[in-house]
Coordinates of C-alpha atoms in Angstrom, one line a residue:
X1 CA -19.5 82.1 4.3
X2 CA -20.4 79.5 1.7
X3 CA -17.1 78.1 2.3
X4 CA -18.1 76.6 5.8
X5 CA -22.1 75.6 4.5
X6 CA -22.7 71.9 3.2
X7 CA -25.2 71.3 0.9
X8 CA -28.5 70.2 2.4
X9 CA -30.4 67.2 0.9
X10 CA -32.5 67.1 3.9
X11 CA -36.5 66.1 3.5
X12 CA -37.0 69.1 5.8
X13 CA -36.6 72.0 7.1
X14 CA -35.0 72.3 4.2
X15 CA -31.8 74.2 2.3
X16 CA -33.2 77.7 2.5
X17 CA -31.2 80.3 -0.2
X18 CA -28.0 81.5 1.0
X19 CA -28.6 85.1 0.2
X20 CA -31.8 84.7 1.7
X21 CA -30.1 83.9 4.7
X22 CA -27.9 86.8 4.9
X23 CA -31.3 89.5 4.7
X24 CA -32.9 87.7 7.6
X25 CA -29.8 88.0 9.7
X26 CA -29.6 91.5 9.3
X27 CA -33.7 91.9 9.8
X28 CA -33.2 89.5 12.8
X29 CA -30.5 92.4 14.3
X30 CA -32.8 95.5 12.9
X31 CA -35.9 94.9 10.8
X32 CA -36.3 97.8 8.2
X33 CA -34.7 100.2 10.8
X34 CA -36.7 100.1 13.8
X35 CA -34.2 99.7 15.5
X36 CA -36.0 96.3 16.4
X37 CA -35.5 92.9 15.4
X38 CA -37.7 90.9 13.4
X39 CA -38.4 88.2 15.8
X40 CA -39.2 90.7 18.8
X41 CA -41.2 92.8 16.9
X42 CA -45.2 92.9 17.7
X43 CA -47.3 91.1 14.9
X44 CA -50.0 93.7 15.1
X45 CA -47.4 96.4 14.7
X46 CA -47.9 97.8 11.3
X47 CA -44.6 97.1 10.0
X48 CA -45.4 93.0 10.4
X49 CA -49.0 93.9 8.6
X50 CA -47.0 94.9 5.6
X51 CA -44.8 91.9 6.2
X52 CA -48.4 89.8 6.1
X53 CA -49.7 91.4 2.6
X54 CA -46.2 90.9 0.7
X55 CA -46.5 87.3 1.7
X56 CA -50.1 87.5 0.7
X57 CA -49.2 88.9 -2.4
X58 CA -46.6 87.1 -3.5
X59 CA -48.6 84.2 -2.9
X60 CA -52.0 84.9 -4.8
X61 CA -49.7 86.8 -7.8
X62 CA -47.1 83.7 -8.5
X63 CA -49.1 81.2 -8.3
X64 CA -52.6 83.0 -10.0
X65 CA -54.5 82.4 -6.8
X66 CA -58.4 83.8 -7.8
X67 CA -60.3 86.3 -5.2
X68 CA -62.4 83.4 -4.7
X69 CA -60.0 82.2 -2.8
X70 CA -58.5 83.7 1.0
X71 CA -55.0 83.0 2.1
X72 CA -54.5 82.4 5.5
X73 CA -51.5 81.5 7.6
X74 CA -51.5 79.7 10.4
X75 CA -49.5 77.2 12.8
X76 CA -49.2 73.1 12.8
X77 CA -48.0 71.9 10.3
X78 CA -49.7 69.7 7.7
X79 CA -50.3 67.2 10.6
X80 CA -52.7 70.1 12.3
X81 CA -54.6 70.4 8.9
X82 CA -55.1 66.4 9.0
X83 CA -58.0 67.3 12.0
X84 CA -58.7 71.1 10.3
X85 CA -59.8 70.1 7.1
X86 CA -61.7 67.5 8.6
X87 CA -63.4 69.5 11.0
X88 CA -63.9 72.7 8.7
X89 CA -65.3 71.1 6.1
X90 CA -67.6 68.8 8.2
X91 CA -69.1 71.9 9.6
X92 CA -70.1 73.3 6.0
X93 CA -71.5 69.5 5.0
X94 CA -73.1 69.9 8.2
X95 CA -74.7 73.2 7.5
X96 CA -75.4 72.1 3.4
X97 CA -77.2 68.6 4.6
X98 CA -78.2 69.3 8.6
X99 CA -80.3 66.4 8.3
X100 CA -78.0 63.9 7.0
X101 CA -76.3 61.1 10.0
X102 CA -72.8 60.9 10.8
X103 CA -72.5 57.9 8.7
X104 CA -74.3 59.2 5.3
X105 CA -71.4 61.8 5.3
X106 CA -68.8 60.4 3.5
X107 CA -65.1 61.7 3.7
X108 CA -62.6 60.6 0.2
X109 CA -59.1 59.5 1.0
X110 CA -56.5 59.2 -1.8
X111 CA -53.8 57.1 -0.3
X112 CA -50.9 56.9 -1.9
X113 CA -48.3 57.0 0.5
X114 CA -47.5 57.8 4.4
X115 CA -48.9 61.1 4.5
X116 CA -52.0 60.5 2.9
X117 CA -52.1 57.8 5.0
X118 CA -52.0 59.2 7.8
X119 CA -54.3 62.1 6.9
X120 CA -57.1 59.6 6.5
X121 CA -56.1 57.5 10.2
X122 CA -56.8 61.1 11.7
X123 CA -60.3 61.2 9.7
X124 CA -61.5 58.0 11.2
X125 CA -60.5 59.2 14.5
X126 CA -61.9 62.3 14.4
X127 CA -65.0 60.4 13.4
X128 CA -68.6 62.9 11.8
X129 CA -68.5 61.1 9.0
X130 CA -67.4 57.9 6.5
X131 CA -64.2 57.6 5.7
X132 CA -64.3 56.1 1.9
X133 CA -60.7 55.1 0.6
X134 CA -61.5 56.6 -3.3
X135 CA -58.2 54.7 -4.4
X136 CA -55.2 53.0 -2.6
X137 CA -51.8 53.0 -4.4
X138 CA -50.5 49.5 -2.4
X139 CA -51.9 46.5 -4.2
X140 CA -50.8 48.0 -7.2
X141 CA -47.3 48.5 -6.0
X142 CA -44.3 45.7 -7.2
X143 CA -44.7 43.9 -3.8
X144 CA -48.7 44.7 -3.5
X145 CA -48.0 46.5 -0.3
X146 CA -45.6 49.3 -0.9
X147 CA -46.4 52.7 -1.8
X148 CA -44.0 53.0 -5.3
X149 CA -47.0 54.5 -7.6
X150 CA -49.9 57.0 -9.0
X151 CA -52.5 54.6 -9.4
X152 CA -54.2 54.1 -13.1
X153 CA -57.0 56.5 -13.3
X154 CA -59.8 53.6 -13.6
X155 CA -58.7 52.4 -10.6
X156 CA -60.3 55.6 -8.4
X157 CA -64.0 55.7 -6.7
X158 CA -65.0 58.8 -5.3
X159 CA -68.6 59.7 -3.9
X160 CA -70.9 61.3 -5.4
X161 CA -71.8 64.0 -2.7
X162 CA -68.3 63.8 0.0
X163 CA -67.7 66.1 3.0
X164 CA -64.2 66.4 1.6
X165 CA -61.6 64.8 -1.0
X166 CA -58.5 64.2 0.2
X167 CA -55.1 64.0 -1.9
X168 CA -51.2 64.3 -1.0
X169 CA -49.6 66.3 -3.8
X170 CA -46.2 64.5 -3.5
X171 CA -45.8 62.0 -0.6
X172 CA -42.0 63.1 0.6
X173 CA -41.6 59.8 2.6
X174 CA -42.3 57.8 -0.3
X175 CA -40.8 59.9 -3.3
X176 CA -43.9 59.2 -5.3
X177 CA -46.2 62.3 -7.2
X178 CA -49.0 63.4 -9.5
X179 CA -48.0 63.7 -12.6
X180 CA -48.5 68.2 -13.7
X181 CA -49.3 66.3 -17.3
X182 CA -52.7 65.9 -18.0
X183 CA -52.5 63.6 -20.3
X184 CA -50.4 61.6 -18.0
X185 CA -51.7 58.2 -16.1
X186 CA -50.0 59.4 -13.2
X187 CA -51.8 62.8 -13.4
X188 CA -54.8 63.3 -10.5
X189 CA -57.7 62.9 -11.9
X190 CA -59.6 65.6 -12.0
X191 CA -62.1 64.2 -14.8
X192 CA -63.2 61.4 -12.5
X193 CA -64.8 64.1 -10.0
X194 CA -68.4 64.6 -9.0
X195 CA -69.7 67.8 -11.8
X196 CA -70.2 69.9 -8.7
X197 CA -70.3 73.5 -8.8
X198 CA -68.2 73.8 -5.7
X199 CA -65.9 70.4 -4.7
X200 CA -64.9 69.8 -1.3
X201 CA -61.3 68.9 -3.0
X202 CA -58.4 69.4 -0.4
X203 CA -54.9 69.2 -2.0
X204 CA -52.0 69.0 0.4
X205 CA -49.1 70.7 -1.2
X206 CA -46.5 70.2 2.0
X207 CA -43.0 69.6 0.3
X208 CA -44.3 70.9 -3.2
X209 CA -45.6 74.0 -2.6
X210 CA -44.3 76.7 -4.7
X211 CA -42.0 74.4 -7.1
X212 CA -44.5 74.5 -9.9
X213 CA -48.1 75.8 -10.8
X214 CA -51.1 74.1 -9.0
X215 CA -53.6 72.3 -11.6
X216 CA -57.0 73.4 -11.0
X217 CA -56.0 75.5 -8.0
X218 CA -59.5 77.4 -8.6
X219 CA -61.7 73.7 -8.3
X220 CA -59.9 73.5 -4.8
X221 CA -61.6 74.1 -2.0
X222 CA -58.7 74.2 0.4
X223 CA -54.4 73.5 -0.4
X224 CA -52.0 73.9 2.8
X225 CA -48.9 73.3 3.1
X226 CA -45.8 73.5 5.5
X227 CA -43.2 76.4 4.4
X228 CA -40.6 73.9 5.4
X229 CA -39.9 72.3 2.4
X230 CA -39.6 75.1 -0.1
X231 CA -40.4 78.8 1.1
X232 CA -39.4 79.2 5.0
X233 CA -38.2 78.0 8.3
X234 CA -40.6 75.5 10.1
X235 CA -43.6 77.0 12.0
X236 CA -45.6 78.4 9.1
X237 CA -48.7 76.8 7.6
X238 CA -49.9 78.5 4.4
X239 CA -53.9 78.1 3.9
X240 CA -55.5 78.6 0.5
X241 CA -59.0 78.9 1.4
X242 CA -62.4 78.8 -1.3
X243 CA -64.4 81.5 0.7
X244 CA -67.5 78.9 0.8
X245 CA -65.5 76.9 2.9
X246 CA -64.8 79.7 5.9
X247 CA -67.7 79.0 8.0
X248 CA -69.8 79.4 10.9
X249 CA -68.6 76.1 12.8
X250 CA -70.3 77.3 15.6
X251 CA -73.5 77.5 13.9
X252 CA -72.6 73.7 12.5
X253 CA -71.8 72.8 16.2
X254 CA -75.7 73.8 17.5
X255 CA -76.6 71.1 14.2
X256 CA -74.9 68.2 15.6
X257 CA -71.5 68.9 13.8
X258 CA -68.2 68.4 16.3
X259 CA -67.1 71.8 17.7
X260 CA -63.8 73.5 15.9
X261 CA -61.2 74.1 18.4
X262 CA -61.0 78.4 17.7
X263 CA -57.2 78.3 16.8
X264 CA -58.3 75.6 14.2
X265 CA -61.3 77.5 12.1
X266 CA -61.1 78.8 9.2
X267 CA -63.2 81.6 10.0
X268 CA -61.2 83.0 13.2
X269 CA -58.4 82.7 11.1
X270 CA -59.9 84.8 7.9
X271 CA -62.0 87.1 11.0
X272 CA -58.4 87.5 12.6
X273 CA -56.5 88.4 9.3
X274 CA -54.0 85.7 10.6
X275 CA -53.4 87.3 13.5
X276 CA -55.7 85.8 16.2
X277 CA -53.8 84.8 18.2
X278 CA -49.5 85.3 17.3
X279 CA -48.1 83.8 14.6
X280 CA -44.5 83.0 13.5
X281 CA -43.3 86.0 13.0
X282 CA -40.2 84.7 11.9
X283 CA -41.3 82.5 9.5
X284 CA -43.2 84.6 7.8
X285 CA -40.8 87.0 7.2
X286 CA -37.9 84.7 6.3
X287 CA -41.0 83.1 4.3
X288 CA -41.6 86.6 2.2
X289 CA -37.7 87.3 1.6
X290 CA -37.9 83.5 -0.4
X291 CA -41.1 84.5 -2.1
X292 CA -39.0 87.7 -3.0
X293 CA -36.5 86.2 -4.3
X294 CA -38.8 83.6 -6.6
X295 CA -40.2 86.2 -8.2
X296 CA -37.0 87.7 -9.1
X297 CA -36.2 84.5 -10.7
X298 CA -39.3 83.8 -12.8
X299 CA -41.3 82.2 -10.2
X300 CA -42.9 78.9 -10.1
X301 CA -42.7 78.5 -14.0
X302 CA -38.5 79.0 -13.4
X303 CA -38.7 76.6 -10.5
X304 CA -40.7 73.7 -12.6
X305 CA -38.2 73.9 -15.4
X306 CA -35.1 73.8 -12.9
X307 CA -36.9 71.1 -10.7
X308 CA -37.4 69.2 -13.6
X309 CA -34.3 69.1 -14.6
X310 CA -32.9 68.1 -11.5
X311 CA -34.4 65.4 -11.5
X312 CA -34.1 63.7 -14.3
X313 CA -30.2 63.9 -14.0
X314 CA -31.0 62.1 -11.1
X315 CA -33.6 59.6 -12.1
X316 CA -30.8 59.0 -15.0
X317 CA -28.2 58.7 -12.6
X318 CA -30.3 56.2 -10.5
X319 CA -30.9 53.6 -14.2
X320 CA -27.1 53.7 -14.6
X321 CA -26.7 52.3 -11.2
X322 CA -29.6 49.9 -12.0
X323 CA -27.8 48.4 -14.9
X324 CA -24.5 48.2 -12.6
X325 CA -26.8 46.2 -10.1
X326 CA -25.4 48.8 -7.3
X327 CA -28.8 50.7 -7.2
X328 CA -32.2 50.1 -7.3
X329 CA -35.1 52.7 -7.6
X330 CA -38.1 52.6 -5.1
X331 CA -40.8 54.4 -7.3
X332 CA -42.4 53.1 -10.8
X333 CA -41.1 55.1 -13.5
X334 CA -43.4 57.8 -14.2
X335 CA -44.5 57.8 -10.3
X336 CA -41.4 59.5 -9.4
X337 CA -41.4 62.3 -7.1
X338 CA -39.2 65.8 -8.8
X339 CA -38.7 66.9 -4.8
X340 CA -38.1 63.2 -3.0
X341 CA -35.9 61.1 -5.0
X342 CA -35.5 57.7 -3.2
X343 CA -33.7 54.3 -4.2
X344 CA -31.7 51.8 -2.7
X345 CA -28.1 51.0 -2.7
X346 CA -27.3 47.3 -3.0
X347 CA -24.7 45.0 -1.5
X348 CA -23.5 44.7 2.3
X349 CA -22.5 47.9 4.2
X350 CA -22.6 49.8 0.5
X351 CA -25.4 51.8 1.8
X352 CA -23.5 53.2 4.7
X353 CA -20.3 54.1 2.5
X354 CA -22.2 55.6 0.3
X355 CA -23.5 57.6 3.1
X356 CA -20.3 58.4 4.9
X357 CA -18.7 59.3 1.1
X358 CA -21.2 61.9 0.6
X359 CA -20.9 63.5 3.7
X360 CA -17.0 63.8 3.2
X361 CA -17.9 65.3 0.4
X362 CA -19.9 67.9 2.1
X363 CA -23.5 66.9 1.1
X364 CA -25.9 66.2 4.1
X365 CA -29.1 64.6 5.2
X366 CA -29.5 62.1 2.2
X367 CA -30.7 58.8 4.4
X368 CA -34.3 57.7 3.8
X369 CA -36.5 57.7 6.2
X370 CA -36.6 56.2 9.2
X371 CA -39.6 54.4 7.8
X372 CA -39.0 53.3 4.6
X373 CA -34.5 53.0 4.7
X374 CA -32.6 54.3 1.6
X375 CA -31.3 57.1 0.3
X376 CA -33.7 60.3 -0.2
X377 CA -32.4 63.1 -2.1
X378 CA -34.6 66.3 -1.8
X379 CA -34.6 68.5 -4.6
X380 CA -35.9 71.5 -2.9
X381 CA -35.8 75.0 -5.0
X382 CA -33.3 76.0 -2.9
X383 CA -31.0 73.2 -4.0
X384 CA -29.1 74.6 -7.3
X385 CA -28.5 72.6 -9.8
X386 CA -24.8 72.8 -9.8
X387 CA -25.1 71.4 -6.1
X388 CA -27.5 68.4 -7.6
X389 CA -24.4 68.0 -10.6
X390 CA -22.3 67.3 -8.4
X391 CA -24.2 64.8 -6.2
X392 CA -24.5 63.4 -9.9
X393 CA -20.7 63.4 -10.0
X394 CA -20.0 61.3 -6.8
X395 CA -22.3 59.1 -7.5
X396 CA -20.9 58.2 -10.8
X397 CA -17.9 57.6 -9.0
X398 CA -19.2 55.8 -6.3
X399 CA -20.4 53.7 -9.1
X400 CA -17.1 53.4 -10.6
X401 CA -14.7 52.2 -7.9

């Protein structure tokens, strides 16, 4: 079988693990001999409620996730949780301050690339409150309008009392994210926080969930992300959920707050156990044999030291080109995304053959996107480091002919 498989660069839905591959084919046939496959089985049966507590599991255990916390999985995308955090977390402001106006509510954005972006468009449409831009990464970019950095930490403003604070983990578009160093400039920073006993902090982990431990995970009122990148199919949304922020928003509604479409609150969701109304089976499952199979590796501690790696053969890769005048990187140095590794190939029509060579070569989905042009490289856990050598490889001999 792995004969006839490429290797998948793509941004998402990502390379998935081969072996992982071959369980879910046989649990698509027969799931755990029920003579039933996997994606007709019923979600309320109780073999897909076990399914839905080793995911749960897996989840809280490998990456330390505290009691205080629910995890909830749900449907969207990270585009759906643009409007759900909003919504959600308006509500509890709503029912914290019911006398406050819409605009003395004040909702932070960190913007430092497309997604983030676009999460705090969504905010100001959505409207119930202020949207404040606490930092954006453009004017300090090379060409003061790019997004190719993690802003300098004195560069932030956040409010002292928000609805919500918004960051993007790692912008996948833009192959720029925070720093896991503290002590890095490119780190989030945490310090710069209101001292509140419970943050409205929302962390959108999309394309790095489950490649390395969470900072802070605990001070986080809510991180989501979509399983497409590193743990599943597409069609999962994983919630982790600070249990002061699963609220009435019916209750918020009959303050003044804008109603919470049912599929969208927090509550139905952690009332429902997930299963309101039917989830992706699928996805879930296929989600659980990945989480499975991290564990058996070492988990998210394994993956960080692997990712890391990965990349900085890369990002090495990338400065030889650099010095040829043949590439040029798209991120500052020490901005530079371990999952979304994007530069430029210079010189007429050498971004196509370089293209068209890698895809002879069997390697797949490496053109930037549509957005931004390029090349992307997406250093997903399921990408091994032996595929990402020998990316290495033809790109050193791209870079010799």
């Amino acid at each position: 079988m792995s004969d006839s498989r490429v290797t998948n660069f793509g941004a998402g839905p990502s390379a998935l693990p081969e072996s992982v591959l071959q369980e879910a084919a046989k649990g698509l046939l027969n799931f755990r001999g029920t003579g039933i496959g996997i994606a007709e089985i019923s979600h309320r049966s109780k073999e897909f409620t076990a399914v839905l507590t080793e995911v749960e599991s897996q989840i809280r255990t490998q990456l330390d996730v505290p009691q205080t916390h629910s995890i909830l999985f749900t449907q969207g995308g990270g585009s759906a949780q643009f409007s759900a955090v909003v919504l959600n977390l308006l509500a509890r402001h709503r029912l914290l301050h019911p006398d406050l106006s819409d605009d003395e509510r004040v909702l932070d954005y960190v913007v430092t690339g497309s997604w983030s972006k676009k999460a705090a468009e969504e905010a100001r449409r959505l409207g119930g409150g202020r949207v404040n831009v606490a930092v954006d990464a453009r004017p300090y970019s090379k060409d003061a309008r790019s997004f190719d950095n993690i802003p300098a930490h004195d560069t932030y403003s956040f409010s002292p009392d928000s609805a919500l604070i918004y960051y993007c983990e790692n912008e996948t578009v833009d192959g720029v994210e925070f720093s896991n160093d503290a002590s890095s400039p490119a780190s989030f920073p945490f310090h710069l926080l209101p001292q509140n006993a419970l943050l409205p902090l929302v962390g959108d982990y999309s394309s790095s969930f489950m490649s390395r431990p969470i900072p802070r995970l605990a001070d986080h009122a809510v991180v989501y992300a979509g399983a497409q990148k590193n743990i599943g199919p597409a069609g999962l949304t994983i919630l982790i959920v600070r249990k002061d922020c699963i609220v009435d928003v019916d209750a918020a509604a009959k303050l003044g707050a804008t109603p919470v479409p049912i599929t969208m609150s927090y509550k139905t969701l952690a009332d429902g156990n997930s299963v309101y109304n039917t989830p992706s089976v699928l996805s879930i499952y296929i989600s659980g044999l990945v989480l499975k199979h991290s564990q058996e590796l070492g988990g998210v501690k394994y993956y960080e030291e692997v990712n890391k790696r990965k990349a900085d053969k890369l990002y090495a890769a990338i400065k030889e080109g650099e010095a040829k005048g043949l590439f040029k990187a798209k991120v500052k140095e020490g901005s530079g995304s371990l999952m979304n590794v994007v530069f430029d190939v210079l010189g007429e029509g050498a971004e196509a053959k370089f293209v068209s060579g890698a895809e002879a070569r069997g390697m797949k989905a490496i053109k930037g996107h549509r957005s931004v042009g390029g090349i992307r490289i997406s250093l997903y856990n399921a990408v091994t480091e032996e595929q990402t050598d020998t990316l290495i490889a033809y790109m050193k001999e791209f870079l010799a002919q």
